Structures are given as structure tokens and as C-alpha cells.
PDB file of C-alpha atoms in Angstrom:
ATOM      1  CA  MET R 158    -106.234 102.370-190.754  1.00 62.00           C
ATOM      2  CA  GLU R 159    -103.747  98.746-190.673  1.00 70.00           C
ATOM      3  CA  ARG R 160    -100.323  98.979-192.474  1.00 65.00           C
ATOM      4  CA  LYS R 161    -101.707  96.388-194.457  1.00 62.00           C
ATOM      5  CA  GLU R 162    -104.756  98.944-195.409  1.00 66.00           C
ATOM      6  CA  PHE R 163    -102.682 101.582-196.297  1.00 55.00           C
ATOM      7  CA  ILE R 164     -99.897 100.561-199.160  1.00 57.00           C
ATOM      8  CA  LYS R 165    -103.003  98.213-200.193  1.00 54.00           C
ATOM      9  CA  THR R 166    -105.134 101.699-200.631  1.00 60.00           C
ATOM     10  CA  CYS R 167    -101.752 103.950-201.682  1.00 48.00           C
ATOM     11  CA  GLY R 168    -101.511 100.322-204.680  1.00 48.00           C
ATOM     12  CA  PHE R 169    -104.520 101.517-206.337  1.00 47.00           C
ATOM     13  CA  ALA R 170    -103.932 105.000-206.873  1.00 48.00           C
ATOM     14  CA  CYS R 171    -100.854 104.726-208.244  1.00 46.00           C
ATOM     15  CA  LEU R 172    -102.491 101.958-209.851  1.00 41.00           C
ATOM     16  CA  GLY R 173    -105.672 104.262-210.599  1.00 46.00           C
ATOM     17  CA  THR R 174    -103.183 107.779-211.086  1.00 44.00           C
ATOM     18  CA  THR R 175    -100.938 105.368-214.150  1.00 43.00           C
ATOM     19  CA  ILE R 176    -104.041 104.479-216.202  1.00 46.00           C
ATOM     20  CA  PHE R 177    -106.014 108.029-216.126  1.00 43.00           C
ATOM     21  CA  SER R 178    -102.289 109.500-217.374  1.00 41.00           C
ATOM     22  CA  SER R 179    -101.989 106.960-220.291  1.00 40.00           C
ATOM     23  CA  LEU R 180    -105.774 107.198-221.262  1.00 41.00           C
ATOM     24  CA  LEU R 181    -104.661 111.271-221.173  1.00 41.00           C
ATOM     25  CA  GLN R 182    -102.379 110.945-223.601  1.00 40.00           C
ATOM     26  CA  GLY R 183    -103.964 108.980-225.625  1.00 41.00           C
ATOM     27  CA  CYS R 184    -106.583 111.930-226.058  1.00 45.00           C
ATOM     28  CA  VAL R 185    -103.753 114.690-227.362  1.00 46.00           C
ATOM     29  CA  SER R 186    -103.588 113.839-230.864  1.00 49.00           C
ATOM     30  CA  THR R 187    -100.549 114.837-231.990  1.00 57.00           C
ATOM     31  CA  LYS R 188     -99.088 113.407-234.843  1.00 79.00           C
ATOM     32  CA  SER R 189     -94.943 113.070-235.291  1.00 81.00           C
ATOM     33  CA  ILE R 190     -93.671 112.149-238.771  1.00 80.00           C
ATOM     34  CA  SER R 191     -90.289 111.857-241.039  1.00 80.00           C
ATOM     35  CA  VAL R 192     -90.157 113.618-244.183  1.00 85.00           C
ATOM     36  CA  LYS R 193     -87.806 114.009-246.818  1.00 87.00           C
ATOM     37  CA  ILE R 194     -86.051 116.923-248.299  1.00 89.00           C
ATOM     38  CA  ASN R 195     -86.008 117.138-252.316  1.00 86.00           C
ATOM     39  CA  GLY R 196     -83.593 120.482-252.905  1.00 88.00           C
ATOM     40  CA  GLU R 197     -83.989 123.268-250.162  1.00 90.00           C
ATOM     41  CA  ASP R 198     -88.008 122.209-249.187  1.00 88.00           C
ATOM     42  CA  LEU R 199     -89.311 120.461-247.017  1.00 86.00           C
ATOM     43  CA  ILE R 200     -92.307 118.006-248.865  1.00 90.00           C
ATOM     44  CA  VAL R 201     -95.565 117.004-245.718  1.00 91.00           C
ATOM     45  CA  PRO R 202     -97.900 115.295-247.593  1.00 92.00           C
ATOM     46  CA  LEU R 203    -101.283 117.024-246.849  1.00 90.00           C
ATOM     47  CA  SER R 204    -103.088 112.949-246.064  1.00 89.00           C
ATOM     48  CA  ASN R 205    -100.611 113.500-242.466  1.00 87.00           C
ATOM     49  CA  PHE R 206    -103.269 115.857-241.742  1.00 84.00           C
ATOM     50  CA  GLU R 207    -105.387 112.671-241.263  1.00 85.00           C
ATOM     51  CA  LYS R 208    -105.501 109.978-238.313  1.00 82.00           C
ATOM     52  CA  ASP R 209    -108.478 108.227-237.964  1.00 81.00           C
ATOM     53  CA  GLY R 210    -111.244 109.847-240.173  1.00 83.00           C
ATOM     54  CA  LYS R 211    -110.221 113.154-238.116  1.00 86.00           C
ATOM     55  CA  THR R 212    -108.415 116.455-239.350  1.00 87.00           C
ATOM     56  CA  LEU R 213    -105.439 117.168-237.223  1.00 88.00           C
ATOM     57  CA  LYS R 214    -104.840 120.632-236.259  1.00 91.00           C
ATOM     58  CA  TYR R 215    -100.624 120.234-236.260  1.00 91.00           C
ATOM     59  CA  LEU R 216     -98.312 117.610-236.757  1.00 90.00           C
ATOM     60  CA  VAL R 217     -94.466 117.848-235.638  1.00 92.00           C
ATOM     61  CA  VAL R 218     -92.182 117.418-238.443  1.00 91.00           C
ATOM     62  CA  ASN R 219     -88.625 115.456-238.119  1.00 90.00           C
ATOM     63  CA  ASN R 220     -85.469 115.191-240.953  1.00 90.00           C
ATOM     64  CA  SER R 221     -82.500 113.138-240.055  1.00 89.00           C
ATOM     65  CA  GLN R 222     -80.918 115.905-241.314  1.00 89.00           C
ATOM     66  CA  LEU R 223     -82.609 118.937-238.871  1.00 89.00           C
ATOM     67  CA  GLN R 224     -81.477 119.511-235.263  1.00 92.00           C
ATOM     68  CA  TYR R 225     -84.759 120.454-233.824  1.00 92.00           C
ATOM     69  CA  PRO R 226     -88.253 119.117-235.814  1.00 93.00           C
ATOM     70  CA  ILE R 227     -90.760 121.886-237.253  1.00 93.00           C
ATOM     71  CA  TYR R 228     -94.356 122.399-236.385  1.00 93.00           C
ATOM     72  CA  VAL R 229     -96.724 122.625-238.596  1.00 93.00           C
ATOM     73  CA  PHE R 230     -99.857 123.876-238.015  1.00 94.00           C
ATOM     74  CA  ARG R 231    -103.262 124.034-239.570  1.00 91.00           C
ATOM     75  CA  PHE R 232    -105.073 127.201-239.317  1.00 92.00           C
ATOM     76  CA  SER R 233    -107.842 126.188-242.684  1.00 88.00           C
ATOM     77  CA  GLU R 234    -108.525 123.679-245.649  1.00 85.00           C
ATOM     78  CA  ASN R 235    -104.868 126.798-247.500  1.00 87.00           C
ATOM     79  CA  HIS R 236    -103.864 128.540-243.845  1.00 92.00           C
ATOM     80  CA  PHE R 237    -100.136 126.818-242.188  1.00 93.00           C
ATOM     81  CA  THR R 238     -97.371 127.768-240.370  1.00 94.00           C
ATOM     82  CA  ALA R 239     -94.688 126.196-240.582  1.00 94.00           C
ATOM     83  CA  LEU R 240     -91.667 126.764-237.451  1.00 94.00           C
ATOM     84  CA  TYR R 241     -88.167 125.930-235.981  1.00 93.00           C
ATOM     85  CA  MET R 242     -89.209 123.990-233.118  1.00 92.00           C
ATOM     86  CA  GLN R 243     -86.145 125.857-230.681  1.00 91.00           C
ATOM     87  CA  CYS R 244     -86.392 127.868-228.405  1.00 91.00           C
ATOM     88  CA  THR R 245     -85.721 131.768-228.707  1.00 92.00           C
ATOM     89  CA  HIS R 246     -84.438 131.940-225.018  1.00 91.00           C
ATOM     90  CA  GLN R 247     -81.340 129.333-224.606  1.00 87.00           C
ATOM     91  CA  GLY R 248     -82.226 127.355-227.371  1.00 84.00           C
ATOM     92  CA  ASN R 249     -83.634 124.395-226.309  1.00 88.00           C
ATOM     93  CA  GLU R 250     -86.551 122.184-227.827  1.00 90.00           C
ATOM     94  CA  VAL R 251     -90.378 123.218-226.907  1.00 93.00           C
ATOM     95  CA  THR R 252     -93.116 120.548-227.191  1.00 90.00           C
ATOM     96  CA  ALA R 253     -95.700 121.377-229.129  1.00 91.00           C
ATOM     97  CA  TYR R 254     -99.070 121.256-227.020  1.00 89.00           C
ATOM     98  CA  GLY R 255    -101.845 121.838-229.282  1.00 87.00           C
ATOM     99  CA  GLU R 256    -102.182 124.997-230.131  1.00 90.00           C
ATOM    100  CA  LYS R 257     -98.939 126.216-227.634  1.00 92.00           C
ATOM    101  CA  LEU R 258     -95.116 125.213-227.671  1.00 91.00           C
ATOM    102  CA  VAL R 259     -93.854 124.902-224.167  1.00 91.00           C
ATOM    103  CA  CYS R 260     -90.214 125.032-223.294  1.00 91.00           C
ATOM    104  CA  SER R 261     -89.480 122.876-220.044  1.00 87.00           C
ATOM    105  CA  ALA R 262     -86.090 123.833-219.595  1.00 86.00           C
ATOM    106  CA  HIS R 263     -86.969 127.583-218.514  1.00 88.00           C
ATOM    107  CA  GLY R 264     -91.273 127.511-219.187  1.00 86.00           C
ATOM    108  CA  SER R 265     -91.197 129.497-222.311  1.00 92.00           C
ATOM    109  CA  GLU R 266     -94.372 129.961-224.150  1.00 93.00           C
ATOM    110  CA  PHE R 267     -95.562 130.419-228.052  1.00 95.00           C
ATOM    111  CA  ASP R 268     -98.716 130.220-229.792  1.00 94.00           C
ATOM    112  CA  ASN R 269     -99.290 128.590-232.915  1.00 92.00           C
ATOM    113  CA  LYS R 270     -97.884 131.895-234.423  1.00 93.00           C
ATOM    114  CA  GLY R 271     -94.007 131.818-232.931  1.00 93.00           C
ATOM    115  CA  ASN R 272     -94.817 134.637-231.066  1.00 94.00           C
ATOM    116  CA  ALA R 273     -93.525 134.157-227.601  1.00 93.00           C
ATOM    117  CA  THR R 274     -96.823 134.127-224.320  1.00 93.00           C
ATOM    118  CA  ASN R 275     -94.835 134.405-222.291  1.00 86.00           C
ATOM    119  CA  GLY R 276     -91.225 134.530-220.735  1.00 85.00           C
ATOM    120  CA  PRO R 277     -88.096 134.226-220.333  1.00 91.00           C
ATOM    121  CA  ALA R 278     -87.802 134.114-224.526  1.00 88.00           C
ATOM    122  CA  SER R 279     -89.108 137.223-225.202  1.00 91.00           C
ATOM    123  CA  ASN R 280     -88.309 136.705-229.704  1.00 92.00           C
ATOM    124  CA  PRO R 281     -90.494 134.883-232.094  1.00 94.00           C
ATOM    125  CA  LEU R 282     -90.156 131.876-233.186  1.00 94.00           C
ATOM    126  CA  ARG R 283     -88.097 131.027-236.447  1.00 93.00           C
ATOM    127  CA  LYS R 284     -90.752 130.466-239.083  1.00 95.00           C
ATOM    128  CA  PHE R 285     -90.809 129.410-242.570  1.00 93.00           C
ATOM    129  CA  GLN R 286     -91.323 130.013-245.302  1.00 94.00           C
ATOM    130  CA  LEU R 287     -94.914 127.874-246.913  1.00 93.00           C
ATOM    131  CA  GLU R 288     -96.040 126.575-249.993  1.00 93.00           C
ATOM    132  CA  LEU R 289     -99.006 124.006-251.341  1.00 92.00           C
ATOM    133  CA  ASP R 290     -99.542 121.920-253.420  1.00 89.00           C
ATOM    134  CA  ASN R 291    -101.958 119.600-254.687  1.00 84.00           C
ATOM    135  CA  HIS R 292    -101.220 117.609-252.218  1.00 92.00           C
ATOM    136  CA  ASN R 293     -98.827 118.684-250.677  1.00 93.00           C
ATOM    137  CA  ILE R 294     -97.264 121.587-247.915  1.00 92.00           C
ATOM    138  CA  LEU R 295     -93.000 123.094-249.670  1.00 91.00           C
ATOM    139  CA  ILE R 296     -91.884 124.237-246.082  1.00 92.00           C
ATOM    140  CA  SER R 297     -88.304 125.939-247.525  1.00 91.00           C
ATOM    141  CA  LEU R 298     -85.850 125.656-245.161  1.00 89.00           C
ATOM    142  CA  LYS R 299     -83.516 128.249-246.735  1.00 84.00           C
ATOM    143  CA  LYS R 300     -82.457 130.745-244.178  1.00 71.00           C
ATOM    144  CA  ALA R 301     -84.390 134.819-245.175  1.00 57.00           C
TER     145      ALA R 301
END
């Protein structure tokens, strides 16, 4: 293969990989939102679990007063869990990948209930108490 043909082929391969990666990221239905704190509760409107006519399995919730986001997973219409996205191994932020949370620093993995499924972390993620009212999830930020 000539040099010119090689460069052209590599360029198309790189372009294809970039386009494919962008399309793949578009398939992930992650939604990150900023919400308000009222007293000791983080207020998450249930309407945020709807996106383009689809019901999302989880949200990543942010507030400027929190050091790390909170992962809110929806098991059913009235069953949710809220997890602090700080790895229990060395305190790095974890990233949500669907029903799994992963620490990019050392590879620890957690399930959607906060249980460590792959080390080096062995302790579960911090869980928050929550309540549902008619239109919101109220996540208690009080230390248990």
C-alpha cells in the first residue's frame, strides 16, 4: 500500500470511530440535573424521569452545596434509591453507566443499590433516606 493510500485509509478509520462513538453516547439515556435544597431535603421533581416520551431508569442530581452528585435510581413507579457518588475506597467520584457506578481511579464498581461488586472498594456507597410526595422525591441530606 502506498503512503498516500495508507494515510487516506487511516483517516477514514479515525473518522468512522469518532462518528460511531458519538452515536453510541447518544444512545445512553443519562440525564444530569441541578435541583434545589429546601431545608435538609434535596427536591427532585419526578417529571425529570421523563425524557422524549421515555421513562429514565436513573438521574444524576447536582447542587452547588454538594461535593459530589447523587445517583437516583428508579426501580419502579414508587421505589427509588439515592446514592452519593463518592467511592468508598479513596473518595474519588464515581460515574454512572446505566445500572452500574464505576470509579475511574481504581476500577471499583457498584450496583444500583450501592453495593460494591468489584474492588478494591468493599464498602457500599452512602445511601440517603428518601420520601415521595405527589410530584417530588425528597432526599434527606441529614447524616444517619
